[in-house]
Coordinates of C-alpha atoms and ligand atoms in Angstrom, one line a residue:
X182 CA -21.8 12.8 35.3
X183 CA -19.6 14.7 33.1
X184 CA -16.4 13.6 35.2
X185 CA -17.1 10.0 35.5
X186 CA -17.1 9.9 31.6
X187 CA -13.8 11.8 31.3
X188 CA -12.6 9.0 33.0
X189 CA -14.1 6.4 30.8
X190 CA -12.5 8.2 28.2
X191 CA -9.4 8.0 30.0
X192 CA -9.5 4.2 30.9
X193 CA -10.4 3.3 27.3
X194 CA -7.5 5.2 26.3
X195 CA -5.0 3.5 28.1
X196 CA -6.8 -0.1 27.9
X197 CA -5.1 -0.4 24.6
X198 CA -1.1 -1.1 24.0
X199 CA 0.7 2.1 22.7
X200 CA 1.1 0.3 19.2
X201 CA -2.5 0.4 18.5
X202 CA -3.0 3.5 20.6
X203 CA -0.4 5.6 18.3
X204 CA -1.4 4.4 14.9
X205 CA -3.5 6.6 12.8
X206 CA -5.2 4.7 10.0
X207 CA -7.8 4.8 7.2
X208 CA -8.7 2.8 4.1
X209 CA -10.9 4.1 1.1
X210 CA -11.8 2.7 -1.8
X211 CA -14.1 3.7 -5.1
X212 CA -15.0 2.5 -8.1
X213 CA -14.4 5.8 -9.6
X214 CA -16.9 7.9 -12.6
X215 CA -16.3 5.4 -15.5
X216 CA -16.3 1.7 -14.3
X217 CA -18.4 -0.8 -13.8
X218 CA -16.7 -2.6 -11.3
X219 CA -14.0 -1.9 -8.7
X220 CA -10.9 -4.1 -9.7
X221 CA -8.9 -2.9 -6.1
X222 CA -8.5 -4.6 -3.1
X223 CA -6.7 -3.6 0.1
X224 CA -6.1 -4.7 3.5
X225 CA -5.1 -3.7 6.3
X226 CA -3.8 -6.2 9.2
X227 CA -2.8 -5.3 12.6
X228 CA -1.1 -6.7 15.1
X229 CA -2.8 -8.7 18.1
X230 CA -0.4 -8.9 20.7
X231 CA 3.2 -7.5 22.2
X232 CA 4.9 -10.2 20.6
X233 CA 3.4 -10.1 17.4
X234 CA 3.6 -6.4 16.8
X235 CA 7.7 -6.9 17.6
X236 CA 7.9 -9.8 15.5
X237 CA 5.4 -8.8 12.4
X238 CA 4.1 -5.5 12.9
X239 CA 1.1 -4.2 11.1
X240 CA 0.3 -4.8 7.4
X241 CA -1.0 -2.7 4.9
X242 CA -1.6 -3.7 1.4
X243 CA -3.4 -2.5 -1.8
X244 CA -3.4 -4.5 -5.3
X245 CA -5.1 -3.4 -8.7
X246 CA -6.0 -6.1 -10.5
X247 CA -6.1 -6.3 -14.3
X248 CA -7.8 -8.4 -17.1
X249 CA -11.4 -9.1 -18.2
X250 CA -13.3 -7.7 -15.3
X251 CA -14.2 -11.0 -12.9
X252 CA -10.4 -11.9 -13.6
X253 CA -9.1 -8.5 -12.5
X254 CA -11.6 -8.7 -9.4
X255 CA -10.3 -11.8 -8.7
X256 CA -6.3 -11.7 -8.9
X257 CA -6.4 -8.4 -6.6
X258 CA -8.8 -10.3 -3.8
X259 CA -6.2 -13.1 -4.2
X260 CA -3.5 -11.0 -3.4
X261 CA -4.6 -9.4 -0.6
X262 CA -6.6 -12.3 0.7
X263 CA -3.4 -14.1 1.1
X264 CA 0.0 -12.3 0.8
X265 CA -0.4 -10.5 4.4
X266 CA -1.3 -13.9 6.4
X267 CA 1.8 -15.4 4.5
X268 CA 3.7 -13.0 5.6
X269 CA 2.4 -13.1 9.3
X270 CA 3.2 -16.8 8.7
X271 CA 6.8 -17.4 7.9
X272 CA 8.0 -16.5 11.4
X273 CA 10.9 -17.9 11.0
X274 CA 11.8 -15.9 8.1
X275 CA 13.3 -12.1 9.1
X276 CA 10.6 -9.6 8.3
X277 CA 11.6 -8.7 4.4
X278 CA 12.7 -12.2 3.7
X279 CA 8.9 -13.2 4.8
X280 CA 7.6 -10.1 2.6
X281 CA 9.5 -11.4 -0.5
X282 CA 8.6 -15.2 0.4
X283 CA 4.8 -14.1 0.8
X284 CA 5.0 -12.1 -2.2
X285 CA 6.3 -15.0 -4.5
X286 CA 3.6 -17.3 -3.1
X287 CA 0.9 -14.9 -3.9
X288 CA 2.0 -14.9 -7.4
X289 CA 2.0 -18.6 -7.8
X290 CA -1.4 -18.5 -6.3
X291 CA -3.0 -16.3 -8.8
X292 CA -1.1 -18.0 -11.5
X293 CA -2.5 -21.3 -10.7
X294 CA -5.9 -19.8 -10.5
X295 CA -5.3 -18.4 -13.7
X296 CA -4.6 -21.7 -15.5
X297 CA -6.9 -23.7 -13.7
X298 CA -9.9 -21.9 -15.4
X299 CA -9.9 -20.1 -19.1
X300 CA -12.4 -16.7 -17.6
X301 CA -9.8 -15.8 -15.5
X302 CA -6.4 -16.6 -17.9
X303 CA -3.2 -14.6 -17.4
X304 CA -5.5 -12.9 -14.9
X305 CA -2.7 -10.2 -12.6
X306 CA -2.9 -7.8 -10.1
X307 CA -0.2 -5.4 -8.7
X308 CA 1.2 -5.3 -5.1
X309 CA 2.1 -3.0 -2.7
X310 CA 2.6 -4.1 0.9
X311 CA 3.7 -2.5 3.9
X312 CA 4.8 -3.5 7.1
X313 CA 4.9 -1.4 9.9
X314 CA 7.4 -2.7 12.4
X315 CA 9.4 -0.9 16.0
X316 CA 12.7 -1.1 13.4
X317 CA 11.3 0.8 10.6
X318 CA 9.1 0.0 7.5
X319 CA 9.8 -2.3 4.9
X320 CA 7.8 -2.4 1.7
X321 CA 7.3 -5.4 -0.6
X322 CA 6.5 -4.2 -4.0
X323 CA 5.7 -5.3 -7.8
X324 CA 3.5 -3.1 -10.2
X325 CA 2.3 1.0 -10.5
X326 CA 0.5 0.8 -7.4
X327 CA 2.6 2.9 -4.9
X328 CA 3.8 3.8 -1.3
X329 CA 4.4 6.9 -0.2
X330 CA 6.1 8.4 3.2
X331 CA 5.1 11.9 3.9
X332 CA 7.6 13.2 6.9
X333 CA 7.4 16.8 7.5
X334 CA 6.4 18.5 4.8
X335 CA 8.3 16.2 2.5
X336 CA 6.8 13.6 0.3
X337 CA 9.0 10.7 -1.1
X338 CA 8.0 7.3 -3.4
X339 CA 9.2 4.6 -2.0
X340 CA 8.5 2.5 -4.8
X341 CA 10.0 1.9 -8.3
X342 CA 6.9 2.4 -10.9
X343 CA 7.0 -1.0 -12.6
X344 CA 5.7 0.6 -15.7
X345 CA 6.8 1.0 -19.5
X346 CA 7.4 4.5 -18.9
X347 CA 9.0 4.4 -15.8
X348 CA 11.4 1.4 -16.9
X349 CA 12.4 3.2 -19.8
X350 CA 13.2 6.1 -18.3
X351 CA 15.5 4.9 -15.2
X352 CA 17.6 3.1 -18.5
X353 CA 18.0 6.6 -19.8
X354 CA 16.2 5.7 -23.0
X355 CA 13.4 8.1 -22.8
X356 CA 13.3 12.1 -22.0
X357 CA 10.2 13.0 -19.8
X358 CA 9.0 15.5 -22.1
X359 CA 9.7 13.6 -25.7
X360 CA 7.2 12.8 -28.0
X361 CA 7.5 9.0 -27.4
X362 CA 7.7 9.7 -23.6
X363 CA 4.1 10.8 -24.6
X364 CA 3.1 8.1 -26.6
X365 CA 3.4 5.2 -24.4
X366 CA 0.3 5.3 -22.3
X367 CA 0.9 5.6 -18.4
X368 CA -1.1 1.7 -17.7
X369 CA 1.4 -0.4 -19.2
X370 CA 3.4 -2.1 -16.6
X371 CA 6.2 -4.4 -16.7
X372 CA 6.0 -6.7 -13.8
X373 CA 2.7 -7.7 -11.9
X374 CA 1.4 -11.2 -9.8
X375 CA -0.1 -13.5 -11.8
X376 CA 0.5 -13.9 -15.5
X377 CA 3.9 -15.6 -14.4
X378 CA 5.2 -18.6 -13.2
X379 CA 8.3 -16.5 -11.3
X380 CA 7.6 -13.3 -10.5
X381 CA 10.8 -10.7 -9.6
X382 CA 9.8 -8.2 -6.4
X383 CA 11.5 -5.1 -5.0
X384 CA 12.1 -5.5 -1.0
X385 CA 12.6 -1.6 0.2
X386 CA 13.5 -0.4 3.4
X387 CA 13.7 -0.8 6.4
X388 CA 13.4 3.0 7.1
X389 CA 13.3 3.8 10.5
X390 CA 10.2 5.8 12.1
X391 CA 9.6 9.3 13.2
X392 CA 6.7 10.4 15.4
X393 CA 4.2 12.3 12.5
X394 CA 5.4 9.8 9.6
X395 CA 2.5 9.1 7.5
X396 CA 2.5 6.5 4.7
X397 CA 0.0 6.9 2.0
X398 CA -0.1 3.5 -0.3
X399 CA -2.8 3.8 -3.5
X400 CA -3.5 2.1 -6.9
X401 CA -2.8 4.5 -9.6
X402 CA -6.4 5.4 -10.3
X403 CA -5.5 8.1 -7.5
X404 CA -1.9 9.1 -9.0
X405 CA -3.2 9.6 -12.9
X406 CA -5.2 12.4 -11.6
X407 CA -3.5 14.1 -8.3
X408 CA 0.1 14.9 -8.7
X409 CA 2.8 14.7 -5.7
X410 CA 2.8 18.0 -4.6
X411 CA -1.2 18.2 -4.0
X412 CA -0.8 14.9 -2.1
X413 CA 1.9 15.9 -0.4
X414 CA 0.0 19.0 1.1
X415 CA -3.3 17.0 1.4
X416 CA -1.2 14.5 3.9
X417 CA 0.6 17.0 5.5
X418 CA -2.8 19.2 6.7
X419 CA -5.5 17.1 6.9
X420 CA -6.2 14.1 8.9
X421 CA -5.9 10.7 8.1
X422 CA -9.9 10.7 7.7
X423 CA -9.6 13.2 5.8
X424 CA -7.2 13.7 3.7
X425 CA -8.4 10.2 2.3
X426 CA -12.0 11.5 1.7
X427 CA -10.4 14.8 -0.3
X428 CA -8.0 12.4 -2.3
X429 CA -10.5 10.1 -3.6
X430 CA -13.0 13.3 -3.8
X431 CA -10.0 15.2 -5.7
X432 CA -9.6 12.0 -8.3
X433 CA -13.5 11.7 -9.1
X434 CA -13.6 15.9 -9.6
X435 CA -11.1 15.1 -12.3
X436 CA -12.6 12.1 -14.3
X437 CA -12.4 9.5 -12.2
X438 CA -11.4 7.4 -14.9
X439 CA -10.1 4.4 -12.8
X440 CA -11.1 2.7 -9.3
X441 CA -9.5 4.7 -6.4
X442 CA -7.7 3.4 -3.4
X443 CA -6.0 5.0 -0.6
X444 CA -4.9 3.6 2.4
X445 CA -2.7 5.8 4.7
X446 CA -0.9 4.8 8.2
X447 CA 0.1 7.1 10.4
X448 CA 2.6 7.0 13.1
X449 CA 0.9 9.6 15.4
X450 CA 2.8 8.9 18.7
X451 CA 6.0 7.3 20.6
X452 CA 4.5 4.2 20.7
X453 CA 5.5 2.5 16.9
X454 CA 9.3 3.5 18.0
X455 CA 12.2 1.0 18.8
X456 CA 13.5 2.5 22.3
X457 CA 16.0 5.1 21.8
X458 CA 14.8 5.8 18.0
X459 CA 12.6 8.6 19.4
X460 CA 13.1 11.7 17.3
Ligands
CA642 CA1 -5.9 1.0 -11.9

């Protein structure tokens, strides 16, 4: 009896391709201690096939949406309704030209939605989407949601806060610790989908894979309350499972004054590597 499950267990193991078989992922998402409603979305999109794991890899994606609740709700379902099958669909397109591509059509989306109906008006969301691909990870990117890559026990941003605070600081205008540094509140961001006819986005990557690699992408209901380092360790010793559970947890133990989402992709074996990019 016990034998002739082990090899179940075994079959079912290797019944699925090593792309699927060596990704690690988890999704979580909460509406937090204080609001009503949960203005996040996320997605996550994997690949079928062979050939459409080398050509468009998997697809993770969170967006926050913003404005009068129902607008808020809506632009960020928008977003992630539709920017990762655009993206699957410009096939022709190399893989950041079809993340940029998908991006911009997502944003004109949401904008036409946003005219077409006065509840949901200069409605906006952000974006933060990443493909996981056998060359390396790209991330397509507009707003203070964010995208981290944990390797080792080293965390690094991958993505540029589009925020008031962030902007002004890169320009060299504003000293983290200054008094006006303190008085512009963290939420105010500078670029997002919707509220625009044209929207500008930040293609980053590609940056190749090594075995362990875990990406952590959130809205910043999860970053105003758990700083790097904590993060950092949280990815680096827990699970996937949960190290999502204890983020979200960690966020709502300290207010929870915003919806929480975490979605973290983990490259747990050889399989996501081009050959000969094993490390
Ligand atoms: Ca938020």
């Amino acid at each position: 009896e016990f034998s002739s499950v082990m090899v179940r267990a075994l079959k079912m193991d290797t019944s699925q391709p090593s792309f699927l078989a060596d990704l690690q992922y988890v999704a979580r998402t909460d509406v937090g201690m204080r609001r009503a409603n949960n203005q996040d979305s996320h997605a996550v999109l994997l690949a079928e096939d062979e050939q459409g794991w080398l050509e468009r890899g998997h697809v993770f994606m969170v967006a926050d949406g913003m404005g009068a609740h129902a607008a808020g709700e809506l632009a960020s379902k928008i977003a992630v309704d539709n920017v990762p099958h655009l993206y699957r669909h410009y096939r022709d397109l190399s893989p950041p030209d079809a993340l940029r591509r998908a991006v911009v059509e997502g944003n004109s989306e949401i904008h036409r939605r946003g005219l077409a109906n006065a509840d949901f008006r200069a409605m906006g969301t952000t974006a933060s989407i990443m493909v996981l691909l056998p060359q390396g990870v790209y991330v397509g990117h507009v707003g203070d949601s964010r995208v981290y890559r944990l390797r080792g026990e080293r965390l690094d941003q991958l993505t540029f806060d589009h925020s008031l605070q962030w902007e002004l600081r890169s320009l060299g205008r504003l000293s983290e610790d200054s008094d006006l540094a303190r008085s512009i509140p963290k939420n105010v961001i500078t670029r997002s989908l919707g509220p625009n006819a044209d929207v500008v986005v930040d293609i980053e990557g590609p940056f190749p894979l090594a075995i362990g690699d875990t990406f952590l992408l959130c809205s910043d209901g999860l970053t105003g309350q758990v700083e790097d380092d904590e993060i950092g360790s949280l990815l680096a010793h827990l699970s996937p499972q949960e190290a999502a559970e204890t983020l979200v947890d960690l966020a709502n133990l300290r207010g929870g004054p915003d919806n929480i989402t975490v979605v973290i992709a983990k490259a747990a074996g050889p399989g996501l590597l081009a050959n000969g990019q094993i490390q």
